[in-house]
XYZ file of C-alpha atoms in Angstrom:
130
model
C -26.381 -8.722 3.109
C -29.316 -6.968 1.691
C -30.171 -7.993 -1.456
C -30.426 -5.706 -4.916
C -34.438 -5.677 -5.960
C -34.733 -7.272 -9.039
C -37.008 -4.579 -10.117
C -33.881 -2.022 -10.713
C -31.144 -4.811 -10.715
C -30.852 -4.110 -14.645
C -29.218 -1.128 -13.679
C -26.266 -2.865 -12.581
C -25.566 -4.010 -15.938
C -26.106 -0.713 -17.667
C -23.388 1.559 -18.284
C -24.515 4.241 -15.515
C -21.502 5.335 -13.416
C -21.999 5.126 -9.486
C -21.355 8.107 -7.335
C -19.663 6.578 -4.423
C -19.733 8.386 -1.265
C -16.871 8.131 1.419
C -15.614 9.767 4.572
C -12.469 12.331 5.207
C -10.567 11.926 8.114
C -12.685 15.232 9.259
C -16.125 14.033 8.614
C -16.800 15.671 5.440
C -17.993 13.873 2.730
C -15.810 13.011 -0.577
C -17.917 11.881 -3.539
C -16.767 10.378 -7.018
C -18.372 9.102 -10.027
C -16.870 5.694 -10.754
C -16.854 2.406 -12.517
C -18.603 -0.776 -11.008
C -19.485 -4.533 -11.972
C -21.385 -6.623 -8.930
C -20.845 -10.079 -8.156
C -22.414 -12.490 -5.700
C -24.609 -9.902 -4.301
C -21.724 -7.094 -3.702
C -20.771 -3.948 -5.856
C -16.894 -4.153 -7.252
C -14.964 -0.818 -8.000
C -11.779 -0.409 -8.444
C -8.920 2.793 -7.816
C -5.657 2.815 -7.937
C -3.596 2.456 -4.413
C -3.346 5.824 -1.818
C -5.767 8.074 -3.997
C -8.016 9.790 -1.151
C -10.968 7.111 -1.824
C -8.521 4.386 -0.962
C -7.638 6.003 1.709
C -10.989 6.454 3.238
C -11.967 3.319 2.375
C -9.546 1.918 4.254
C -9.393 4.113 7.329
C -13.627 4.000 7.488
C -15.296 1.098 5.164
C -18.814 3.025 4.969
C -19.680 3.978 1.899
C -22.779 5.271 -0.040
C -23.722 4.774 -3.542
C -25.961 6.432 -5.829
C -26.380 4.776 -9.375
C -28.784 6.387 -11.934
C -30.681 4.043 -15.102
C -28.771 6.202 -17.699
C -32.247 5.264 -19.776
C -34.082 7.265 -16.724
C -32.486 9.967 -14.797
C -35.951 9.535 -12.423
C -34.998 5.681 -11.578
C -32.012 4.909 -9.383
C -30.184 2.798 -6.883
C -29.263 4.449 -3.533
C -26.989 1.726 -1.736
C -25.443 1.989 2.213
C -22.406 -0.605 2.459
C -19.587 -1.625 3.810
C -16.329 -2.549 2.209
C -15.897 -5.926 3.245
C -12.369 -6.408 1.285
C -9.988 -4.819 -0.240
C -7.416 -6.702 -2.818
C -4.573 -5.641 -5.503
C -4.884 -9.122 -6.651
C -6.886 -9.498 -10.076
C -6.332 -5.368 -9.942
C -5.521 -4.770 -13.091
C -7.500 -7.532 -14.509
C -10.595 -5.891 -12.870
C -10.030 -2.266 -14.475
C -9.585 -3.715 -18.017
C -12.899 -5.531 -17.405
C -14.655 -2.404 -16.515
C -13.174 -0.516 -19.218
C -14.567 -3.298 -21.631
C -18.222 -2.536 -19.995
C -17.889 1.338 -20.328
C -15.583 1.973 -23.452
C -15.428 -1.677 -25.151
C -11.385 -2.067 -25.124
C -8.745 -2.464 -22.571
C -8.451 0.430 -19.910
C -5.544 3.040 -21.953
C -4.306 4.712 -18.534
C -2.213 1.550 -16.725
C 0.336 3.353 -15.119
C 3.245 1.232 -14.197
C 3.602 3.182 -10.678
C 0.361 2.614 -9.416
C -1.186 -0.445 -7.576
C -4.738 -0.984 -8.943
C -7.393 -2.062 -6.496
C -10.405 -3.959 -5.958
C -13.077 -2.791 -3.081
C -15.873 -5.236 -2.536
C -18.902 -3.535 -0.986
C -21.181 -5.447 0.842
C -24.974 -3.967 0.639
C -26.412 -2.881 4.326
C -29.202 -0.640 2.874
C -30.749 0.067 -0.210
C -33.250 1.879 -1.985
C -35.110 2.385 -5.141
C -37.154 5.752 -6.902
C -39.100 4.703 -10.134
């Protein structure tokens, strides 16, 4: 696993969104500006069961991520990884924790019909600008 340098690891506690990257079934790419925490080294978001990000995750575990300082639009994050697991355990946990970072309450859309997931992204690559 390569590691986060410490010089823009603040921006993992910030409040910037990360753009996360995946791959269609043809190749194309499929971006989407999501929630994240990190733990032990790895980047945590979280979706909801069959939306097309799940499904690409699952079908090809290469992702890219692109996380801006939202202090900075000059300094960023660019991260390669690979999703390493997938769980619906601590699902819905997980999205009320991230919607405490981003909007300081519980996350208002549960939706008794969906599944919500955790994808833990391992870092391959990464990069830094500012």
């Amino acid at each position: 696993m390569v590691e986060i340098p410490k010089s823009h690891a603040d921006i993992l506690d910030s409040t910037a969104l990360a753009h996360v990257g995946t791959v269609n079934p043809d190749g194309s790419p499929q971006v989407t500006p999501i929630w994240f925490n990190h733990a032990d080294g790895h980047i945590l978001i979280n979706s909801a069961e069959g939306r097309k990000k799940d499904r690409n995750m699952r079908a090809r575990p290469e992702v890219g991520l692109s996380i801006v300082d939202p202090n900075n639009a000059y300094r960023y994050l660019g991260i390669q990884g690979t999703v390493v697991e997938i769980t619906a355990e601590g699902g819905e946990a997980h999205i009320h924790e991230l919607a405490h970072k981003y909007m300081g309450r519980d996350y208002p859309n549960i939706n008794a019909n969906e599944t919500r997931v955790i994808y833990k992204i391992e870092p391959t690559r990464v990069w830094t600008m500012g």
